mmCIF file of C-alpha atoms in Angstrom:
data_model
loop_
_atom_site.group_PDB
_atom_site.id
_atom_site.type_symbol
_atom_site.label_atom_id
_atom_site.label_comp_id
_atom_site.label_asym_id
_atom_site.label_seq_id
_atom_site.Cartn_x
_atom_site.Cartn_y
_atom_site.Cartn_z
ATOM 1 C CA UNK A 1 7.477 12.757 9.126
ATOM 2 C CA UNK A 2 7.250 11.993 5.434
ATOM 3 C CA UNK A 3 9.964 9.803 4.049
ATOM 4 C CA UNK A 4 11.417 9.839 0.551
ATOM 5 C CA UNK A 5 8.553 9.992 -1.906
ATOM 6 C CA UNK A 6 8.811 8.506 -5.378
ATOM 7 C CA UNK A 7 6.401 8.520 -8.267
ATOM 8 C CA UNK A 8 5.089 6.705 -10.143
ATOM 9 C CA UNK A 9 5.180 3.488 -8.127
ATOM 10 C CA UNK A 10 4.612 1.422 -11.245
ATOM 11 C CA UNK A 11 5.000 2.275 -14.895
ATOM 12 C CA UNK A 12 4.510 0.129 -17.956
ATOM 13 C CA UNK A 13 5.523 1.671 -21.231
ATOM 14 C CA UNK A 14 6.483 0.694 -24.728
ATOM 15 C CA UNK A 15 9.960 0.718 -26.148
ATOM 16 C CA UNK A 16 10.915 4.114 -27.488
ATOM 17 C CA UNK A 17 8.742 6.096 -25.102
ATOM 18 C CA UNK A 18 10.085 8.684 -22.686
ATOM 19 C CA UNK A 19 9.963 7.802 -19.002
ATOM 20 C CA UNK A 20 10.254 10.318 -16.170
ATOM 21 C CA UNK A 21 10.680 9.176 -12.586
ATOM 22 C CA UNK A 22 10.290 11.654 -9.745
ATOM 23 C CA UNK A 23 11.662 11.918 -6.246
ATOM 24 C CA UNK A 24 11.082 14.160 -3.255
ATOM 25 C CA UNK A 25 13.836 13.694 -0.662
ATOM 26 C CA UNK A 26 13.427 14.084 3.074
ATOM 27 C CA UNK A 27 13.444 17.739 4.039
ATOM 28 C CA UNK A 28 16.867 18.871 5.232
ATOM 29 C CA UNK A 29 18.766 16.065 3.536
ATOM 30 C CA UNK A 30 21.587 17.389 1.367
ATOM 31 C CA UNK A 31 22.451 14.205 -0.528
ATOM 32 C CA UNK A 32 20.225 12.489 -3.069
ATOM 33 C CA UNK A 33 20.986 9.200 -4.813
ATOM 34 C CA UNK A 34 19.401 7.342 -7.721
ATOM 35 C CA UNK A 35 19.841 3.553 -7.857
ATOM 36 C CA UNK A 36 18.620 0.868 -10.227
ATOM 37 C CA UNK A 37 17.959 -2.677 -9.020
ATOM 38 C CA UNK A 38 17.673 -5.841 -11.105
ATOM 39 C CA UNK A 39 18.027 -9.487 -10.219
ATOM 40 C CA UNK A 40 21.078 -9.819 -12.452
ATOM 41 C CA UNK A 41 23.016 -6.708 -11.416
ATOM 42 C CA UNK A 42 21.768 -5.924 -7.922
ATOM 43 C CA UNK A 43 21.552 -2.348 -6.681
ATOM 44 C CA UNK A 44 23.569 -0.078 -8.964
ATOM 45 C CA UNK A 45 24.358 3.548 -8.199
ATOM 46 C CA UNK A 46 23.400 5.691 -11.176
ATOM 47 C CA UNK A 47 24.077 9.228 -9.955
ATOM 48 C CA UNK A 48 24.147 11.256 -6.768
ATOM 49 C CA UNK A 49 23.769 14.919 -5.883
ATOM 50 C CA UNK A 50 25.006 17.098 -3.061
ATOM 51 C CA UNK A 51 23.157 20.361 -2.484
ATOM 52 C CA UNK A 52 21.440 19.901 -5.872
ATOM 53 C CA UNK A 53 24.757 19.545 -7.740
ATOM 54 C CA UNK A 54 25.587 16.250 -9.484
ATOM 55 C CA UNK A 55 28.724 14.803 -7.889
ATOM 56 C CA UNK A 56 29.188 11.503 -9.696
ATOM 57 C CA UNK A 57 27.211 10.289 -12.701
ATOM 58 C CA UNK A 58 29.628 7.547 -13.733
ATOM 59 C CA UNK A 59 26.938 4.931 -13.157
ATOM 60 C CA UNK A 60 24.518 6.395 -15.665
ATOM 61 C CA UNK A 61 24.302 3.670 -18.320
ATOM 62 C CA UNK A 62 24.311 5.847 -21.432
ATOM 63 C CA UNK A 63 23.135 9.075 -22.934
ATOM 64 C CA UNK A 64 19.554 7.908 -22.880
ATOM 65 C CA UNK A 65 19.579 8.499 -19.130
ATOM 66 C CA UNK A 66 19.583 11.946 -17.556
ATOM 67 C CA UNK A 67 18.947 13.243 -14.044
ATOM 68 C CA UNK A 68 18.256 16.676 -12.680
ATOM 69 C CA UNK A 69 17.776 18.268 -9.308
ATOM 70 C CA UNK A 70 16.360 21.759 -9.850
ATOM 71 C CA UNK A 71 15.898 22.377 -6.130
ATOM 72 C CA UNK A 72 16.417 20.757 -2.746
ATOM 73 C CA UNK A 73 13.006 19.098 -2.720
ATOM 74 C CA UNK A 74 12.764 17.557 -6.179
ATOM 75 C CA UNK A 75 14.715 15.357 -8.564
ATOM 76 C CA UNK A 76 13.920 13.570 -11.800
ATOM 77 C CA UNK A 77 15.443 10.648 -13.652
ATOM 78 C CA UNK A 78 14.558 10.557 -17.325
ATOM 79 C CA UNK A 79 15.015 7.776 -19.859
ATOM 80 C CA UNK A 80 14.593 8.714 -23.498
ATOM 81 C CA UNK A 81 14.105 6.569 -25.491
ATOM 82 C CA UNK A 82 13.343 3.656 -23.190
ATOM 83 C CA UNK A 83 14.369 0.079 -24.023
ATOM 84 C CA UNK A 84 13.266 -3.300 -22.600
ATOM 85 C CA UNK A 85 16.630 -3.687 -20.839
ATOM 86 C CA UNK A 86 15.800 -0.602 -18.761
ATOM 87 C CA UNK A 87 13.133 -2.615 -16.935
ATOM 88 C CA UNK A 88 14.061 -2.502 -13.259
ATOM 89 C CA UNK A 89 13.133 -0.983 -9.923
ATOM 90 C CA UNK A 90 14.511 2.527 -9.604
ATOM 91 C CA UNK A 91 15.148 3.752 -6.082
ATOM 92 C CA UNK A 92 15.730 7.258 -4.879
ATOM 93 C CA UNK A 93 17.443 7.755 -1.517
ATOM 94 C CA UNK A 94 18.512 10.718 0.563
ATOM 95 C CA UNK A 95 20.668 11.430 3.591
ATOM 96 C CA UNK A 96 22.425 14.140 5.508
ATOM 97 C CA UNK A 97 26.149 14.531 5.567
ATOM 98 C CA UNK A 98 26.022 13.439 9.194
ATOM 99 C CA UNK A 99 28.345 16.079 10.565
ATOM 100 C CA UNK A 100 31.324 14.956 12.616
ATOM 101 C CA UNK A 101 29.800 11.529 13.042
ATOM 102 C CA UNK A 102 30.334 10.675 9.423
ATOM 103 C CA UNK A 103 27.829 9.747 6.723
ATOM 104 C CA UNK A 104 24.293 9.432 7.967
ATOM 105 C CA UNK A 105 21.800 6.686 7.289
ATOM 106 C CA UNK A 106 20.552 6.430 3.728
ATOM 107 C CA UNK A 107 16.753 6.555 3.530
ATOM 108 C CA UNK A 108 15.103 4.984 0.505
ATOM 109 C CA UNK A 109 11.832 5.636 -1.208
ATOM 110 C CA UNK A 110 9.569 2.701 -2.021
ATOM 111 C CA UNK A 111 10.894 2.575 -5.572
ATOM 112 C CA UNK A 112 9.459 2.952 -9.057
ATOM 113 C CA UNK A 113 8.965 -0.354 -10.843
ATOM 114 C CA UNK A 114 9.485 0.208 -14.571
ATOM 115 C CA UNK A 115 8.523 -2.273 -17.256
ATOM 116 C CA UNK A 116 9.422 -1.480 -20.850
ATOM 117 C CA UNK A 117 7.684 -3.711 -23.380
ATOM 118 C CA UNK B 1 35.219 -6.342 -10.859
ATOM 119 C CA UNK B 2 32.419 -4.947 -8.697
ATOM 120 C CA UNK B 3 33.432 -2.503 -5.977
ATOM 121 C CA UNK B 4 31.553 -4.477 -3.339
ATOM 122 C CA UNK B 5 31.221 -8.243 -3.689
ATOM 123 C CA UNK B 6 29.047 -10.638 -1.754
ATOM 124 C CA UNK B 7 28.144 -14.297 -1.967
ATOM 125 C CA UNK B 8 24.592 -14.180 -3.409
ATOM 126 C CA UNK B 9 23.514 -17.314 -1.557
ATOM 127 C CA UNK B 10 20.820 -18.257 -0.903
ATOM 128 C CA UNK B 11 21.571 -19.420 2.600
ATOM 129 C CA UNK B 12 18.937 -21.835 3.883
ATOM 130 C CA UNK B 13 19.177 -22.324 7.637
ATOM 131 C CA UNK B 14 16.911 -23.691 10.384
ATOM 132 C CA UNK B 15 15.584 -21.504 13.154
ATOM 133 C CA UNK B 16 18.143 -21.056 15.900
ATOM 134 C CA UNK B 17 21.137 -21.472 13.619
ATOM 135 C CA UNK B 18 24.089 -19.107 13.429
ATOM 136 C CA UNK B 19 24.844 -17.776 9.962
ATOM 137 C CA UNK B 20 27.676 -15.610 8.696
ATOM 138 C CA UNK B 21 27.822 -13.391 5.606
ATOM 139 C CA UNK B 22 30.999 -12.085 4.059
ATOM 140 C CA UNK B 23 31.707 -9.123 1.866
ATOM 141 C CA UNK B 24 34.804 -7.662 0.229
ATOM 142 C CA UNK B 25 35.371 -4.171 -1.129
ATOM 143 C CA UNK B 26 37.930 -3.150 -3.716
ATOM 144 C CA UNK B 27 38.321 0.575 -3.083
ATOM 145 C CA UNK B 28 40.874 1.064 -0.326
ATOM 146 C CA UNK B 29 39.661 4.662 0.008
ATOM 147 C CA UNK B 30 36.341 3.446 1.401
ATOM 148 C CA UNK B 31 35.797 5.039 4.777
ATOM 149 C CA UNK B 32 32.484 3.859 6.199
ATOM 150 C CA UNK B 33 30.695 0.553 6.063
ATOM 151 C CA UNK B 34 27.166 -0.651 6.727
ATOM 152 C CA UNK B 35 24.818 -3.577 6.464
ATOM 153 C CA UNK B 36 21.338 -2.979 5.071
ATOM 154 C CA UNK B 37 18.419 -5.355 5.029
ATOM 155 C CA UNK B 38 15.934 -5.628 2.175
ATOM 156 C CA UNK B 39 12.684 -7.547 2.434
ATOM 157 C CA UNK B 40 11.051 -8.952 -0.687
ATOM 158 C CA UNK B 41 9.708 -6.161 -2.931
ATOM 159 C CA UNK B 42 10.594 -3.505 -0.366
ATOM 160 C CA UNK B 43 13.242 -0.820 -0.116
ATOM 161 C CA UNK B 44 16.570 -1.403 1.679
ATOM 162 C CA UNK B 45 16.772 -0.262 5.293
ATOM 163 C CA UNK B 46 19.761 0.236 7.551
ATOM 164 C CA UNK B 47 20.543 -2.749 9.755
ATOM 165 C CA UNK B 48 23.758 -1.573 11.383
ATOM 166 C CA UNK B 49 26.998 0.303 10.922
ATOM 167 C CA UNK B 50 30.303 -1.568 10.858
ATOM 168 C CA UNK B 51 33.291 -0.400 12.892
ATOM 169 C CA UNK B 52 36.888 -1.590 12.916
ATOM 170 C CA UNK B 53 36.570 -2.579 16.545
ATOM 171 C CA UNK B 54 33.557 -4.730 15.748
ATOM 172 C CA UNK B 55 30.091 -3.979 16.997
ATOM 173 C CA UNK B 56 27.101 -5.875 18.218
ATOM 174 C CA UNK B 57 23.379 -5.172 18.146
ATOM 175 C CA UNK B 58 21.452 -7.913 19.880
ATOM 176 C CA UNK B 59 21.836 -11.083 17.842
ATOM 177 C CA UNK B 60 23.793 -9.284 15.111
ATOM 178 C CA UNK B 61 27.560 -8.773 15.097
ATOM 179 C CA UNK B 62 29.459 -6.873 12.414
ATOM 180 C CA UNK B 63 33.207 -6.896 11.843
ATOM 181 C CA UNK B 64 35.526 -4.908 9.599
ATOM 182 C CA UNK B 65 39.044 -5.861 8.560
ATOM 183 C CA UNK B 66 40.554 -2.891 6.735
ATOM 184 C CA UNK B 67 43.796 -4.702 5.914
ATOM 185 C CA UNK B 68 41.926 -7.442 4.080
ATOM 186 C CA UNK B 69 39.137 -5.104 2.886
ATOM 187 C CA UNK B 70 36.656 -7.547 4.319
ATOM 188 C CA UNK B 71 33.365 -7.071 6.166
ATOM 189 C CA UNK B 72 31.265 -9.688 7.914
ATOM 190 C CA UNK B 73 27.854 -10.033 9.510
ATOM 191 C CA UNK B 74 27.026 -12.762 12.016
ATOM 192 C CA UNK B 75 23.446 -13.573 12.957
ATOM 193 C CA UNK B 76 22.963 -15.740 16.025
ATOM 194 C CA UNK B 77 19.822 -17.652 16.972
ATOM 195 C CA UNK B 78 18.189 -17.040 13.585
ATOM 196 C CA UNK B 79 14.476 -16.202 13.560
ATOM 197 C CA UNK B 80 11.946 -16.712 10.768
ATOM 198 C CA UNK B 81 11.715 -12.922 10.597
ATOM 199 C CA UNK B 82 15.406 -12.685 9.675
ATOM 200 C CA UNK B 83 14.586 -14.024 6.202
ATOM 201 C CA UNK B 84 15.597 -11.227 3.842
ATOM 202 C CA UNK B 85 18.402 -10.048 1.595
ATOM 203 C CA UNK B 86 21.399 -8.540 3.380
ATOM 204 C CA UNK B 87 23.299 -5.828 1.523
ATOM 205 C CA UNK B 88 26.879 -4.848 2.264
ATOM 206 C CA UNK B 89 27.668 -1.144 1.770
ATOM 207 C CA UNK B 90 30.900 0.828 1.383
ATOM 208 C CA UNK B 91 31.054 4.616 1.409
ATOM 209 C CA UNK B 92 34.006 6.466 -0.080
ATOM 210 C CA UNK B 93 35.067 10.043 0.311
ATOM 211 C CA UNK B 94 32.434 12.349 -1.080
ATOM 212 C CA UNK B 95 29.837 9.967 0.296
ATOM 213 C CA UNK B 96 29.651 7.790 -2.816
ATOM 214 C CA UNK B 97 27.596 4.876 -1.459
ATOM 215 C CA UNK B 98 28.071 1.521 -3.147
ATOM 216 C CA UNK B 99 25.961 -1.552 -2.426
ATOM 217 C CA UNK B 100 26.842 -5.171 -2.925
ATOM 218 C CA UNK B 101 24.356 -7.299 -4.831
ATOM 219 C CA UNK B 102 23.099 -8.829 -1.588
ATOM 220 C CA UNK B 103 23.000 -12.227 0.100
ATOM 221 C CA UNK B 104 19.630 -13.930 0.413
ATOM 222 C CA UNK B 105 18.776 -15.659 3.667
ATOM 223 C CA UNK B 106 15.909 -18.079 4.233
ATOM 224 C CA UNK B 107 15.259 -19.179 7.786
ATOM 225 C CA UNK B 108 13.041 -22.254 8.039
ATOM 226 C CA UNK B 109 10.982 -23.568 10.925
#
């Protein structure tokens, strides 16, 4: 079975440019998460969705960041305009609600490594 | 203050050693807890869940103390292949999943 698929795997861009990161969650998973990882700050939760609806976006750094989930099989994280401090690895992850057993395992994509010059 | 705090390490231990990682969480509403493992330049993957009664998976033992809001992971008989970053995770109601910054472990021959 295909896991969480992210694209692009690597992106190098110049300050001020728009960046769009894409994610396809595992089929049947009803939760989708976007994280950002840096050496200094670790793995930070940016936003998460349940059934395509944003539940908590309190981790989104500022208005330059936006995320959408137009359907159950696709999500985007957009940065406009990008800045050097946005350089990080961005992970998308998905999971099921797990039923009576509680929250299921979180499955991560391989990440999108963003470098803003 | 971060919601989930861990000692960043690194922990440098010889093969065969026992090593323990600690983690604290600040949100008393947290309901579920996990340890994830992340290899260098890879994505995090689930290592094990953490239960109040404590649970064991081979050489790995996880403990949860809800009163102290404290989670631990014990690795016995360390192997070279255990070298990785170990991430502590707390999940609150609504399934908000928060990771600690991770503890790096190096196991040396």
